[in-house]
XYZ file of C-alpha atoms in Angstrom:
492
model
C -143.286 -233.278 84.004
C -139.567 -232.495 83.959
C -137.038 -233.253 86.683
C -133.699 -231.743 87.647
C -130.909 -232.418 90.137
C -130.858 -230.636 93.494
C -127.166 -229.854 92.879
C -127.211 -228.708 89.241
C -126.822 -224.936 89.101
C -127.714 -224.982 85.381
C -131.066 -226.644 86.183
C -130.717 -229.019 83.243
C -134.030 -230.852 82.871
C -134.695 -234.498 82.147
C -137.934 -236.407 81.700
C -139.555 -238.854 84.113
C -138.390 -241.858 82.089
C -134.727 -241.000 82.568
C -135.160 -239.895 86.191
C -136.818 -243.178 87.208
C -134.347 -245.381 85.361
C -131.271 -243.445 86.458
C -132.364 -243.116 90.097
C -129.573 -240.772 91.191
C -128.295 -237.743 89.288
C -124.740 -238.008 87.929
C -123.642 -235.051 90.084
C -124.721 -236.902 93.233
C -127.870 -234.845 93.662
C -131.457 -236.068 93.823
C -134.094 -235.605 91.145
C -136.904 -233.158 91.962
C -139.655 -231.664 89.787
C -138.579 -228.569 87.854
C -142.052 -227.187 88.556
C -143.919 -228.917 91.375
C -147.427 -229.925 90.252
C -150.435 -227.984 91.491
C -153.286 -230.202 90.262
C -156.883 -229.104 90.243
C -158.844 -231.882 91.951
C -161.771 -232.357 94.300
C -160.372 -233.696 97.587
C -163.713 -235.070 98.768
C -164.013 -237.172 95.622
C -160.371 -238.283 95.444
C -160.141 -239.628 98.989
C -163.213 -241.819 98.524
C -161.597 -243.715 95.653
C -160.051 -247.200 96.009
C -156.358 -247.169 96.794
C -155.402 -248.146 93.241
C -157.225 -245.157 91.760
C -155.689 -242.709 94.229
C -152.269 -244.131 93.345
C -152.965 -243.782 89.633
C -153.909 -240.139 90.185
C -150.722 -239.449 92.176
C -148.572 -241.200 89.556
C -150.194 -239.067 86.856
C -149.387 -235.796 88.614
C -145.662 -236.556 88.442
C -145.206 -239.076 85.615
C -147.803 -237.914 83.111
C -145.692 -238.822 80.060
C -145.863 -242.505 81.011
C -148.769 -244.435 79.538
C -150.091 -247.505 81.317
C -150.234 -246.007 84.827
C -153.608 -247.651 85.514
C -152.105 -251.084 84.832
C -149.052 -250.212 86.937
C -151.201 -249.256 89.923
C -153.378 -252.361 89.550
C -150.348 -254.674 89.446
C -148.614 -252.904 92.328
C -151.623 -253.110 94.621
C -153.201 -256.460 93.855
C -153.456 -259.895 95.399
C -149.980 -259.702 96.978
C -151.566 -257.542 99.712
C -153.470 -259.205 102.524
C -156.178 -256.518 102.668
C -158.067 -254.791 99.821
C -157.610 -251.401 101.491
C -153.793 -251.872 101.103
C -152.960 -249.468 103.982
C -155.796 -249.703 106.541
C -156.192 -247.121 109.300
C -157.157 -248.313 112.765
C -159.815 -246.704 114.865
C -158.472 -244.711 117.798
C -156.040 -246.894 119.741
C -154.381 -245.748 122.973
C -155.067 -242.143 122.017
C -154.170 -242.033 118.321
C -154.683 -243.679 114.914
C -152.256 -246.151 113.342
C -151.848 -246.382 109.568
C -150.835 -250.001 108.950
C -148.318 -249.956 106.118
C -147.175 -253.555 106.594
C -149.792 -255.606 104.747
C -147.601 -256.251 101.698
C -145.424 -259.278 100.947
C -142.423 -258.278 103.101
C -144.344 -256.832 106.067
C -143.045 -253.240 105.965
C -143.975 -249.867 104.480
C -141.290 -250.203 101.809
C -143.614 -252.597 99.944
C -145.977 -249.725 99.122
C -143.331 -248.117 96.934
C -141.317 -251.166 95.921
C -144.270 -252.993 94.448
C -144.833 -249.869 92.321
C -141.268 -248.962 91.314
C -140.663 -252.093 89.167
C -143.892 -251.348 87.291
C -142.926 -247.707 86.721
C -139.385 -248.627 85.731
C -140.596 -251.240 83.253
C -142.897 -248.673 81.635
C -140.077 -246.126 81.499
C -137.641 -248.563 79.888
C -140.193 -249.829 77.375
C -141.479 -246.408 76.350
C -138.011 -244.862 76.357
C -136.722 -247.755 74.263
C -133.892 -248.247 76.730
C -132.162 -251.566 75.915
C -129.701 -251.474 78.831
C -129.789 -253.945 81.681
C -130.671 -252.076 84.886
C -128.495 -252.744 87.917
C -130.490 -251.884 91.040
C -127.790 -250.990 93.561
C -128.948 -250.163 97.059
C -127.953 -250.064 100.703
C -130.518 -251.067 103.298
C -130.991 -250.633 107.012
C -133.281 -253.653 106.948
C -136.559 -253.257 105.066
C -135.684 -251.669 101.711
C -133.478 -254.626 100.774
C -136.143 -257.287 101.226
C -138.821 -255.185 99.517
C -136.519 -254.399 96.563
C -135.546 -258.047 96.168
C -139.184 -259.097 96.243
C -140.357 -256.311 93.941
C -137.712 -256.919 91.243
C -137.610 -260.702 91.600
C -137.134 -262.244 88.125
C -137.899 -258.952 86.351
C -136.294 -259.240 82.908
C -133.437 -256.888 82.166
C -132.792 -256.179 85.838
C -130.261 -257.244 88.456
C -130.489 -256.298 92.143
C -127.489 -255.883 94.458
C -128.346 -255.196 98.104
C -125.828 -254.347 100.824
C -126.847 -254.539 104.483
C -125.020 -254.099 107.832
C -124.278 -257.629 108.992
C -124.920 -256.853 112.661
C -127.370 -254.004 112.225
C -130.654 -255.679 111.286
C -133.065 -258.006 113.056
C -132.930 -261.822 112.692
C -136.241 -261.783 110.806
C -135.066 -259.031 108.437
C -131.968 -261.093 107.660
C -134.060 -264.236 107.222
C -136.339 -262.403 104.797
C -133.500 -261.010 102.699
C -131.632 -264.284 102.465
C -134.903 -266.079 101.708
C -135.637 -264.130 98.507
C -134.894 -266.321 95.498
C -134.218 -265.251 91.944
C -131.380 -265.566 89.466
C -131.122 -261.765 89.301
C -130.823 -261.177 93.076
C -127.607 -260.623 95.064
C -127.500 -260.033 98.844
C -124.277 -258.977 100.574
C -123.612 -258.239 104.250
C -120.923 -255.756 105.271
C -118.876 -255.544 108.457
C -119.959 -251.941 108.991
C -123.072 -249.806 109.533
C -125.760 -248.498 107.188
C -124.166 -245.081 106.711
C -120.943 -246.736 105.521
C -122.925 -248.878 103.076
C -124.941 -245.932 101.766
C -121.875 -243.713 101.394
C -120.026 -246.387 99.408
C -123.080 -247.028 97.204
C -123.201 -243.307 96.343
C -119.482 -243.391 95.521
C -119.998 -246.350 93.182
C -122.913 -244.564 91.516
C -120.845 -241.435 90.955
C -117.685 -243.183 89.698
C -117.291 -242.158 86.015
C -114.999 -245.110 85.199
C -117.571 -247.597 86.475
C -120.377 -245.845 84.611
C -118.328 -246.008 81.425
C -117.591 -249.700 81.960
C -121.281 -250.419 82.471
C -122.213 -248.446 79.362
C -119.846 -250.579 77.304
C -121.616 -253.658 78.714
C -125.052 -252.073 77.969
C -125.785 -251.781 81.667
C -126.608 -248.843 83.940
C -127.149 -248.282 87.643
C -130.403 -247.365 89.281
C -131.545 -247.148 92.883
C -134.400 -248.771 94.776
C -134.261 -246.634 97.883
C -136.119 -243.371 98.320
C -133.370 -241.419 96.563
C -135.153 -242.685 93.398
C -138.050 -240.368 92.568
C -139.983 -243.406 91.286
C -139.763 -244.932 94.737
C -140.612 -241.720 96.611
C -143.747 -240.586 94.748
C -145.846 -243.759 95.384
C -145.532 -243.120 99.124
C -147.619 -239.950 98.768
C -150.673 -242.113 98.109
C -151.111 -243.452 101.610
C -151.284 -239.964 103.104
C -154.343 -239.244 100.958
C -155.760 -242.691 101.722
C -155.336 -242.167 105.474
C -157.090 -238.810 105.299
C -160.022 -240.405 103.496
C -160.269 -243.148 106.094
C -160.403 -240.568 108.907
C -163.230 -238.821 107.056
C -165.131 -242.108 106.685
C -164.651 -242.838 110.381
C -166.314 -239.503 111.139
C -163.247 -238.182 112.952
C -162.860 -235.175 110.642
C -164.699 -233.385 107.878
C -163.124 -232.738 104.489
C -160.834 -229.740 104.754
C -159.981 -230.099 108.447
C -156.280 -230.436 109.236
C -154.598 -233.459 110.801
C -151.106 -234.410 111.955
C -148.931 -237.288 110.829
C -146.214 -238.834 112.984
C -143.529 -240.549 110.923
C -140.743 -242.804 112.247
C -137.912 -241.881 109.934
C -134.235 -242.439 109.305
C -133.493 -241.598 105.671
C -136.298 -238.981 105.558
C -138.059 -240.429 102.505
C -141.308 -241.429 104.197
C -141.872 -238.064 105.855
C -140.800 -236.191 102.713
C -143.678 -237.926 100.910
C -145.955 -236.434 103.579
C -144.491 -232.996 102.928
C -145.158 -233.479 99.206
C -148.749 -234.490 100.040
C -149.125 -231.225 101.958
C -147.726 -229.285 98.973
C -150.322 -231.033 96.802
C -153.079 -229.647 99.006
C -153.721 -232.322 101.626
C -154.765 -230.519 104.839
C -151.800 -231.330 107.083
C -151.052 -229.245 110.174
C -147.823 -230.832 111.451
C -145.482 -233.553 110.287
C -143.859 -235.046 113.387
C -140.379 -236.390 112.651
C -139.764 -239.277 115.051
C -136.211 -240.564 115.550
C -134.540 -243.131 117.739
C -131.505 -242.367 119.911
C -129.493 -241.625 116.742
C -131.391 -238.332 116.828
C -129.544 -236.306 114.225
C -132.865 -235.209 112.664
C -134.404 -234.202 115.998
C -131.400 -232.007 116.725
C -131.576 -230.532 113.230
C -135.218 -229.478 113.444
C -134.764 -228.113 116.945
C -131.486 -226.216 116.377
C -131.000 -225.758 112.628
C -127.665 -227.596 112.746
C -127.227 -230.951 111.034
C -124.302 -232.731 112.698
C -123.472 -236.350 111.956
C -120.358 -236.229 114.132
C -121.620 -238.428 116.926
C -121.417 -242.009 118.060
C -123.403 -244.357 115.812
C -125.688 -246.382 118.063
C -127.195 -249.772 117.233
C -130.693 -249.786 118.710
C -133.828 -251.904 119.010
C -135.284 -249.862 116.108
C -132.505 -250.781 113.648
C -134.064 -249.517 110.414
C -133.669 -245.997 111.819
C -130.012 -246.373 112.804
C -128.922 -243.695 110.340
C -126.867 -240.522 110.705
C -126.984 -239.271 107.087
C -130.586 -238.725 105.988
C -130.337 -238.490 102.214
C -133.820 -237.210 101.411
C -133.423 -234.173 103.634
C -131.576 -232.697 100.652
C -134.852 -232.466 98.730
C -136.517 -230.576 101.589
C -133.566 -228.179 101.840
C -133.824 -227.565 98.102
C -137.347 -226.238 98.705
C -136.331 -224.380 101.848
C -133.642 -222.508 99.904
C -136.028 -221.792 97.005
C -134.304 -224.179 94.581
C -130.853 -222.667 95.020
C -128.615 -225.532 93.874
C -125.460 -223.584 94.683
C -126.418 -223.467 98.368
C -127.351 -227.163 98.374
C -123.970 -228.028 96.871
C -122.232 -226.029 99.593
C -124.229 -227.668 102.397
C -123.659 -231.193 101.081
C -119.931 -230.511 100.666
C -119.788 -229.249 104.246
C -121.539 -232.396 105.452
C -119.021 -234.566 103.633
C -115.875 -232.652 104.544
C -116.756 -231.244 107.979
C -119.544 -233.579 109.102
C -122.027 -230.774 109.742
C -123.815 -227.735 108.334
C -126.006 -224.915 109.651
C -129.101 -223.485 107.935
C -130.045 -219.821 108.158
C -132.470 -218.588 110.855
C -135.037 -217.899 108.128
C -134.825 -221.472 106.811
C -134.951 -222.862 110.338
C -138.162 -220.923 111.028
C -139.620 -222.153 107.727
C -138.890 -225.748 108.689
C -140.405 -225.412 112.154
C -143.651 -224.081 110.687
C -144.400 -227.533 109.258
C -142.213 -229.992 111.182
C -141.975 -231.002 114.813
C -139.401 -233.509 116.038
C -138.553 -235.782 118.922
C -136.851 -239.070 119.709
C -137.202 -242.200 121.826
C -134.529 -244.139 123.676
C -134.483 -247.965 123.544
C -136.115 -248.156 126.987
C -138.810 -245.678 125.932
C -139.450 -247.842 122.858
C -140.045 -250.874 125.069
C -142.275 -248.890 127.424
C -144.377 -247.579 124.532
C -144.886 -251.053 123.054
C -146.026 -252.206 126.491
C -148.296 -249.164 127.036
C -150.137 -249.627 123.753
C -150.518 -253.371 124.304
C -151.793 -252.994 127.863
C -154.224 -250.201 126.961
C -155.548 -251.572 123.678
C -154.330 -255.172 123.233
C -152.611 -253.952 120.062
C -149.103 -254.989 119.007
C -146.726 -252.455 117.457
C -143.177 -252.886 116.231
C -140.292 -250.842 117.718
C -140.183 -248.310 114.857
C -143.894 -247.637 115.170
C -143.297 -247.335 118.915
C -140.793 -244.544 118.246
C -143.482 -242.640 116.340
C -146.063 -243.411 119.004
C -143.859 -242.272 121.903
C -142.786 -239.060 120.165
C -146.437 -238.309 119.396
C -147.413 -238.695 123.062
C -144.494 -236.452 124.015
C -145.414 -233.817 121.413
C -149.089 -233.773 122.381
C -148.263 -233.392 126.075
C -145.868 -230.519 125.389
C -148.029 -228.600 122.913
C -151.633 -229.586 123.706
C -152.120 -229.923 119.937
C -155.665 -231.279 119.503
C -155.474 -232.165 115.812
C -156.127 -235.881 115.189
C -152.814 -237.632 114.648
C -152.093 -240.550 112.325
C -149.026 -242.553 113.356
C -147.391 -244.425 110.494
C -147.084 -248.076 111.556
C -144.108 -248.853 109.382
C -143.577 -252.565 110.034
C -145.321 -255.637 111.353
C -144.488 -256.522 114.974
C -143.525 -259.954 113.592
C -140.469 -258.440 111.906
C -139.076 -257.654 115.366
C -140.650 -260.296 117.630
C -137.725 -260.409 120.061
C -138.093 -256.728 120.969
C -141.891 -256.890 121.172
C -141.736 -259.957 123.439
C -139.210 -258.229 125.680
C -141.575 -255.273 125.981
C -144.890 -256.999 126.640
C -143.672 -260.053 128.540
C -140.653 -258.621 130.377
C -138.469 -261.369 128.910
C -134.774 -260.584 129.317
C -133.735 -263.459 127.033
C -136.587 -263.949 124.560
C -136.439 -266.611 121.853
C -135.150 -265.521 118.454
C -136.266 -265.716 114.844
C -139.100 -268.062 113.961
C -139.408 -269.319 117.541
C -139.986 -265.743 118.649
C -142.749 -265.347 116.061
C -144.509 -268.413 117.433
C -144.196 -267.057 120.962
C -145.484 -263.609 119.978
C -148.481 -265.063 118.135
C -149.832 -266.237 121.502
C -150.309 -262.602 122.515
C -152.087 -261.626 119.291
C -155.823 -261.710 118.770
C -155.457 -261.934 114.991
C -154.224 -264.927 112.939
C -150.838 -264.832 111.237
C -150.881 -263.200 107.810
C -149.627 -264.832 104.624
C -146.443 -262.781 104.706
C -145.568 -264.032 108.194
C -146.383 -267.642 107.321
C -144.028 -267.456 104.327
C -141.116 -267.003 106.724
C -141.539 -270.612 107.858
C -141.153 -272.035 104.348
C -138.488 -269.763 102.796
C -135.089 -271.399 102.309
C -132.327 -268.860 103.055
C -129.399 -268.649 100.641
C -125.824 -268.717 101.902
C -124.430 -265.499 103.358
C -121.734 -263.384 101.730
C -120.068 -260.894 104.071
C -117.389 -258.366 103.093
C -115.689 -255.235 104.417
C -117.082 -251.872 103.200
C -113.856 -251.292 101.249
C -114.619 -254.373 99.139
C -118.026 -253.193 97.944
C -116.866 -251.764 94.601
C -115.040 -254.895 93.454
C -117.891 -257.068 94.731
C -120.441 -255.168 92.629
C -118.310 -255.527 89.490
C -117.794 -259.233 90.166
C -121.513 -259.886 90.696
C -122.725 -258.124 87.561
């Protein structure tokens, strides 16, 4: 399998080893397959396999030149998960099905990919005989940072530098990030928002002087967020796993179509669902669920992507994003791999803050995607509705997906079974969940809030939640966004 940049008009190809290690193309584009795989497989057989075997199959479709994928999948999805099914699907709850993606060590869906990426990157470096130290440089809106720190903790030949918005994540997310220990881990808060952090990270990646300096030091950058193809591809697995679980529940028969509702900010999670559909998984609609920073909702409804709006800090902070990086990969498909058009659109977004797709592309997008958003008050109401109807706790991001699903179903009367991606444990955002289910205007915070929320839960605390009470947070480092470049060079 060969990969190319979405912005390279020459379509220069590179192998999976380089794409995974490099993370982001030197022209600022994202790596995509030169020829998307069309594997010949029996769906009925594949979806009955254990999660590790499905993952190994998915890895092989995209990274077939890497040997050791079976070991990588086994290590990624082992005893660090609190359930052998890795991503269990609930039975019908308050009208829909919830795919629980939070049973890994840091209690969020990012674990699914970031337990796999270190394994894939290690294989790529070893088999490519790459002696350079890898500098994982990433911006996080809350969950990627903790999962990357945990996944790459004490991995030889790797350093991790994570930037997060100081006032844009939950107390538990901050506690988790600062609680990750390892000589190769660096956590830095910024006095800005996620988009500022992500923009500056891309600038550092694309700075030729910095790349040259790193090369002289036998170092190179890579990314741990979903811009890295090695982080994106593992997320495809849980779409196949969810489909198999619906079949085993007797909800559908093999071949029948279903919907997925995906709370999304950076568009990586839902793009993995689109890739699953391209691989042959019977998906009818992918429902793109946003919070009140609804730049994606507006895009799918109008065909105009416009980031020129007030950035709002919400009770679903991991989705407080106005520049959704992975949308570039979808546009690359929509424009039939025309890198010249993608370059033009991305330049317009940077210089003018907006771009408009053609009517034909807009129609193509609407054939697969639906979109909606939830306000902070609607998030609270949805958490309360699900709890009162089913005694089931959901976090605010999952509530966004759940509310938008209810809205979509009411508007369209779509009868396809819908799987809502439950992207984080409610214990990552206990303050918001307590406010919703207990009408508390001033709920406790942090660990005290977890203890209070546990009283409303019928299930015992998981290992990942219990770890929060024993982790010892490191001291905070907070800088202005303009200081990020010099801080990176100082740390490494």
